[in-house]
């Protein structure tokens, strides 16, 4: 049985022709079968594409259908690429059949567990990274016109008093802070770029500043660690209030980036049967 084009099939069944068993076989093989070919289309789910014969490939995109190698391929996790470390299939976009480079979409175990836990999970994206460990995991160079942290959730009023940036901290913490404050046409402006590190809020915690201000040092922004060993906060203030009267409200605008994600250093202890990724045994 062979797949034929429409012209050949039409000739098999033209007026006066007696189609053979082989002609009928070619006709059957030349049309899509939902079960055998793994294609279906429904109003509820749209186009459905399934793997064939346990192959990981889903879609091959070609410049010409007669060419053997695709320009792009879409496939589930395959041996050597699109790792299956968490027992759930990743979706991979390859250039041609080159499994060394591509785009990978992966789900966390919560999503793979089903609808009950899917709201707790997140999607991971890997670029040239076959089994992404983070929401965006890139094996390569990133170029961007800018970079910004998450806007702070707590309001920091520029009234000269201390206000919490982030509270309820425990263990080892590290943050990058970019902040600015000012009042238009006042001649009072300040910028702060800082790294704030703390280990259980010990006295050896460190805050490194890069400061800029237009007028007086009194306009500068400051940070400090406060609290106990297992419940502490990072606070911010301006040295002198920017507010000139009771009706005026001026706020520090700031962005926060977390830099450390293992507060109790549990990943530093090698576990049996698990590869250590911290750089040492």
GROMACS .gro file of C-alpha atoms in nm:
model
  281
    1UNK     CA    1   0.000   0.000   0.000
    2UNK     CA    2   0.132   0.345  -0.097
    3UNK     CA    3   0.022   0.701  -0.036
    4UNK     CA    4  -0.080   0.860  -0.366
    5UNK     CA    5  -0.157   1.215  -0.472
    6UNK     CA    6  -0.508   1.320  -0.576
    7UNK     CA    7  -0.433   1.301  -0.947
    8UNK     CA    8  -0.325   0.936  -0.923
    9UNK     CA    9  -0.621   0.841  -0.704
   10UNK     CA   10  -0.866   1.012  -0.938
   11UNK     CA   11  -0.724   0.809  -1.227
   12UNK     CA   12  -0.791   0.484  -1.036
   13UNK     CA   13  -1.159   0.567  -1.010
   14UNK     CA   14  -1.220   0.744  -1.340
   15UNK     CA   15  -1.513   0.648  -1.565
   16UNK     CA   16  -1.457   0.308  -1.722
   17UNK     CA   17  -1.187   0.203  -1.474
   18UNK     CA   18  -1.218  -0.105  -1.256
   19UNK     CA   19  -1.040  -0.025  -0.928
   20UNK     CA   20  -0.825  -0.304  -0.791
   21UNK     CA   21  -0.772  -0.408  -0.430
   22UNK     CA   22  -0.438  -0.227  -0.446
   23UNK     CA   23  -0.612   0.092  -0.563
   24UNK     CA   24  -0.853   0.078  -0.269
   25UNK     CA   25  -0.558   0.019  -0.037
   26UNK     CA   26  -0.376   0.321  -0.177
   27UNK     CA   27  -0.692   0.529  -0.128
   28UNK     CA   28  -0.723   0.422   0.237
   29UNK     CA   29  -0.354   0.492   0.305
   30UNK     CA   30  -0.376   0.832   0.138
   31UNK     CA   31  -0.647   0.974   0.366
   32UNK     CA   32  -0.625   1.062   0.735
   33UNK     CA   33  -0.753   0.805   0.984
   34UNK     CA   34  -0.832   0.947   1.328
   35UNK     CA   35  -0.724   0.636   1.519
   36UNK     CA   36  -0.422   0.526   1.316
   37UNK     CA   37  -0.283   0.870   1.236
   38UNK     CA   38  -0.348   1.035   1.572
   39UNK     CA   39  -0.543   1.331   1.437
   40UNK     CA   40  -0.880   1.461   1.545
   41UNK     CA   41  -1.064   1.791   1.561
   42UNK     CA   42  -1.347   1.878   1.795
   43UNK     CA   43  -1.525   2.206   1.884
   44UNK     CA   44  -1.433   2.158   2.250
   45UNK     CA   45  -1.061   2.079   2.212
   46UNK     CA   46  -0.971   2.202   1.865
   47UNK     CA   47  -0.700   2.011   1.675
   48UNK     CA   48  -0.581   1.701   1.862
   49UNK     CA   49  -0.242   1.546   1.778
   50UNK     CA   50  -0.114   1.226   1.941
   51UNK     CA   51   0.215   1.037   1.932
   52UNK     CA   52   0.243   0.744   1.692
   53UNK     CA   53   0.395   0.408   1.786
   54UNK     CA   54   0.548   0.552   2.106
   55UNK     CA   55   0.742   0.809   1.903
   56UNK     CA   56   0.805   1.140   2.075
   57UNK     CA   57   0.753   1.342   1.755
   58UNK     CA   58   0.429   1.537   1.718
   59UNK     CA   59   0.477   1.778   1.428
   60UNK     CA   60   0.740   1.831   1.159
   61UNK     CA   61   0.738   2.159   0.965
   62UNK     CA   62   0.878   2.140   0.612
   63UNK     CA   63   0.961   2.379   0.333
   64UNK     CA   64   0.869   2.095   0.095
   65UNK     CA   65   0.690   1.779   0.205
   66UNK     CA   66   0.919   1.562  -0.011
   67UNK     CA   67   1.228   1.672   0.183
   68UNK     CA   68   1.327   1.425   0.454
   69UNK     CA   69   1.458   1.668   0.716
   70UNK     CA   70   1.210   1.917   0.869
   71UNK     CA   71   1.289   2.284   0.917
   72UNK     CA   72   1.138   2.271   1.267
   73UNK     CA   73   1.013   1.987   1.485
   74UNK     CA   74   0.776   1.970   1.781
   75UNK     CA   75   0.813   1.671   2.011
   76UNK     CA   76   0.763   1.545   2.363
   77UNK     CA   77   1.060   1.455   2.583
   78UNK     CA   78   1.308   1.232   2.402
   79UNK     CA   79   1.615   1.041   2.508
   80UNK     CA   80   1.901   1.286   2.544
   81UNK     CA   81   1.685   1.595   2.520
   82UNK     CA   82   1.382   1.733   2.698
   83UNK     CA   83   1.468   1.542   3.013
   84UNK     CA   84   1.202   1.366   3.213
   85UNK     CA   85   1.360   1.407   3.554
   86UNK     CA   86   1.027   1.463   3.728
   87UNK     CA   87   0.836   1.194   3.538
   88UNK     CA   88   0.631   1.438   3.331
   89UNK     CA   89   0.669   1.503   2.960
   90UNK     CA   90   0.826   1.825   2.839
   91UNK     CA   91   0.731   1.982   2.507
   92UNK     CA   92   1.028   2.064   2.283
   93UNK     CA   93   1.068   2.282   1.975
   94UNK     CA   94   1.375   2.184   1.772
   95UNK     CA   95   1.545   2.350   1.478
   96UNK     CA   96   1.538   2.067   1.227
   97UNK     CA   97   1.623   1.746   1.411
   98UNK     CA   98   1.897   1.907   1.617
   99UNK     CA   99   1.815   1.807   1.974
  100UNK     CA  100   2.107   2.009   2.113
  101UNK     CA  101   1.927   2.341   2.066
  102UNK     CA  102   1.569   2.444   2.099
  103UNK     CA  103   1.290   2.571   2.319
  104UNK     CA  104   1.151   2.353   2.597
  105UNK     CA  105   0.825   2.393   2.788
  106UNK     CA  106   0.811   2.197   3.112
  107UNK     CA  107   0.563   2.168   3.396
  108UNK     CA  108   0.628   2.133   3.766
  109UNK     CA  109   0.516   1.815   3.946
  110UNK     CA  110   0.205   1.993   4.079
  111UNK     CA  111   0.070   2.045   3.726
  112UNK     CA  112   0.156   1.689   3.624
  113UNK     CA  113  -0.035   1.556   3.927
  114UNK     CA  114  -0.367   1.665   3.777
  115UNK     CA  115  -0.632   1.938   3.798
  116UNK     CA  116  -0.653   1.922   4.177
  117UNK     CA  117  -0.298   2.050   4.222
  118UNK     CA  118  -0.239   2.226   3.890
  119UNK     CA  119  -0.314   2.568   4.041
  120UNK     CA  120  -0.011   2.521   4.269
  121UNK     CA  121   0.228   2.452   3.982
  122UNK     CA  122   0.412   2.665   3.731
  123UNK     CA  123   0.532   2.632   3.374
  124UNK     CA  124   0.906   2.635   3.307
  125UNK     CA  125   1.066   2.757   2.985
  126UNK     CA  126   1.409   2.639   2.875
  127UNK     CA  127   1.613   2.790   2.590
  128UNK     CA  128   1.889   2.550   2.486
  129UNK     CA  129   1.814   2.388   2.821
  130UNK     CA  130   1.660   2.043   2.793
  131UNK     CA  131   1.524   2.015   3.148
  132UNK     CA  132   1.467   2.367   3.287
  133UNK     CA  133   1.499   2.397   3.663
  134UNK     CA  134   1.348   2.746   3.688
  135UNK     CA  135   1.060   2.938   3.533
  136UNK     CA  136   1.304   3.072   3.271
  137UNK     CA  137   1.627   2.874   3.224
  138UNK     CA  138   1.866   2.985   2.949
  139UNK     CA  139   2.190   2.822   2.840
  140UNK     CA  140   2.330   3.121   2.655
  141UNK     CA  141   2.369   3.498   2.658
  142UNK     CA  142   2.081   3.731   2.749
  143UNK     CA  143   2.069   4.081   2.599
  144UNK     CA  144   1.811   4.333   2.717
  145UNK     CA  145   1.757   4.708   2.711
  146UNK     CA  146   1.675   4.704   3.080
  147UNK     CA  147   1.623   4.497   3.392
  148UNK     CA  148   1.376   4.554   3.672
  149UNK     CA  149   1.285   4.375   3.992
  150UNK     CA  150   0.939   4.321   4.135
  151UNK     CA  151   0.774   4.640   4.257
  152UNK     CA  152   0.761   4.643   4.636
  153UNK     CA  153   0.428   4.551   4.793
  154UNK     CA  154   0.467   4.768   5.104
  155UNK     CA  155   0.434   5.145   5.082
  156UNK     CA  156   0.744   5.332   5.198
  157UNK     CA  157   0.647   5.684   5.290
  158UNK     CA  158   0.923   5.945   5.258
  159UNK     CA  159   0.854   6.086   5.604
  160UNK     CA  160   1.188   6.011   5.770
  161UNK     CA  161   1.053   5.708   5.959
  162UNK     CA  162   1.147   5.342   5.917
  163UNK     CA  163   0.902   5.126   5.717
  164UNK     CA  164   0.915   4.750   5.642
  165UNK     CA  165   1.018   4.649   5.291
  166UNK     CA  166   0.976   4.277   5.357
  167UNK     CA  167   0.892   4.109   5.689
  168UNK     CA  168   0.867   3.760   5.837
  169UNK     CA  169   1.211   3.651   5.720
  170UNK     CA  170   1.406   3.355   5.856
  171UNK     CA  171   1.738   3.187   5.778
  172UNK     CA  172   1.978   3.324   5.517
  173UNK     CA  173   1.843   3.592   5.286
  174UNK     CA  174   1.979   3.806   5.003
  175UNK     CA  175   1.807   4.084   4.808
  176UNK     CA  176   1.887   4.346   4.549
  177UNK     CA  177   1.704   4.676   4.594
  178UNK     CA  178   1.666   4.964   4.349
  179UNK     CA  179   1.487   5.266   4.494
  180UNK     CA  180   1.422   5.628   4.412
  181UNK     CA  181   1.244   5.924   4.567
  182UNK     CA  182   1.193   6.286   4.479
  183UNK     CA  183   0.958   6.578   4.454
  184UNK     CA  184   0.924   6.752   4.116
  185UNK     CA  185   1.084   7.098   4.099
  186UNK     CA  186   1.201   7.073   4.460
  187UNK     CA  187   1.570   7.008   4.404
  188UNK     CA  188   1.541   6.701   4.629
  189UNK     CA  189   1.609   6.368   4.459
  190UNK     CA  190   1.780   6.044   4.559
  191UNK     CA  191   1.858   5.704   4.410
  192UNK     CA  192   1.967   5.387   4.587
  193UNK     CA  193   2.107   5.061   4.456
  194UNK     CA  194   2.187   4.811   4.730
  195UNK     CA  195   2.258   4.449   4.811
  196UNK     CA  196   2.120   4.334   5.146
  197UNK     CA  197   2.249   4.006   5.295
  198UNK     CA  198   2.156   3.847   5.625
  199UNK     CA  199   2.225   3.516   5.801
  200UNK     CA  200   1.959   3.465   6.069
  201UNK     CA  201   1.974   3.841   6.134
  202UNK     CA  202   2.317   3.811   6.293
  203UNK     CA  203   2.524   4.121   6.361
  204UNK     CA  204   2.739   4.019   6.065
  205UNK     CA  205   2.461   4.094   5.817
  206UNK     CA  206   2.571   4.327   5.541
  207UNK     CA  207   2.410   4.601   5.331
  208UNK     CA  208   2.616   4.744   5.045
  209UNK     CA  209   2.506   5.082   4.908
  210UNK     CA  210   2.546   5.277   4.588
  211UNK     CA  211   2.394   5.620   4.652
  212UNK     CA  212   2.319   5.927   4.444
  213UNK     CA  213   2.146   6.247   4.558
  214UNK     CA  214   2.097   6.591   4.406
  215UNK     CA  215   2.108   6.823   4.704
  216UNK     CA  216   2.181   6.717   5.061
  217UNK     CA  217   2.291   6.386   5.213
  218UNK     CA  218   1.981   6.427   5.426
  219UNK     CA  219   1.776   6.327   5.120
  220UNK     CA  220   1.941   5.984   5.093
  221UNK     CA  221   1.762   5.649   5.132
  222UNK     CA  222   1.873   5.400   5.399
  223UNK     CA  223   1.815   5.031   5.476
  224UNK     CA  224   1.850   4.822   5.791
  225UNK     CA  225   1.782   4.473   5.929
  226UNK     CA  226   1.562   4.452   6.242
  227UNK     CA  227   1.398   4.175   6.445
  228UNK     CA  228   1.492   3.844   6.601
  229UNK     CA  229   1.687   3.542   6.487
  230UNK     CA  230   1.395   3.362   6.321
  231UNK     CA  231   1.159   3.652   6.248
  232UNK     CA  232   1.323   3.960   6.106
  233UNK     CA  233   1.259   4.235   5.852
  234UNK     CA  234   1.431   4.460   5.603
  235UNK     CA  235   1.333   4.824   5.655
  236UNK     CA  236   1.377   5.145   5.456
  237UNK     CA  237   1.360   5.517   5.525
  238UNK     CA  238   1.474   5.854   5.395
  239UNK     CA  239   1.708   6.044   5.626
  240UNK     CA  240   1.488   6.354   5.627
  241UNK     CA  241   1.121   6.386   5.540
  242UNK     CA  242   1.032   6.498   5.187
  243UNK     CA  243   0.688   6.608   5.308
  244UNK     CA  244   0.661   6.978   5.388
  245UNK     CA  245   0.313   6.980   5.542
  246UNK     CA  246   0.048   6.746   5.684
  247UNK     CA  247  -0.143   6.721   5.355
  248UNK     CA  248   0.159   6.617   5.147
  249UNK     CA  249   0.232   6.248   5.082
  250UNK     CA  250   0.559   6.145   4.915
  251UNK     CA  251   0.654   5.779   4.871
  252UNK     CA  252   0.975   5.596   4.785
  253UNK     CA  253   0.943   5.392   4.469
  254UNK     CA  254   1.142   5.071   4.489
  255UNK     CA  255   1.197   4.735   4.319
  256UNK     CA  256   1.305   4.416   4.494
  257UNK     CA  257   1.486   4.111   4.355
  258UNK     CA  258   1.545   3.800   4.565
  259UNK     CA  259   1.892   3.652   4.513
  260UNK     CA  260   1.901   3.349   4.746
  261UNK     CA  261   1.645   3.067   4.763
  262UNK     CA  262   1.784   2.817   5.015
  263UNK     CA  263   1.742   2.994   5.351
  264UNK     CA  264   1.840   2.695   5.566
  265UNK     CA  265   2.111   2.561   5.329
  266UNK     CA  266   1.935   2.226   5.288
  267UNK     CA  267   2.068   2.192   4.932
  268UNK     CA  268   2.424   2.203   5.065
  269UNK     CA  269   2.383   1.856   5.219
  270UNK     CA  270   2.434   1.578   4.967
  271UNK     CA  271   2.152   1.325   4.962
  272UNK     CA  272   2.197   0.956   4.877
  273UNK     CA  273   2.137   0.891   4.509
  274UNK     CA  274   2.096   1.261   4.428
  275UNK     CA  275   2.356   1.453   4.231
  276UNK     CA  276   2.494   1.747   4.426
  277UNK     CA  277   2.453   2.071   4.228
  278UNK     CA  278   2.608   2.312   4.475
  279UNK     CA  279   2.964   2.267   4.351
  280UNK     CA  280   3.086   2.016   4.610
  281UNK     CA  281   3.000   1.693   4.785
   0.00000   0.00000   0.00000
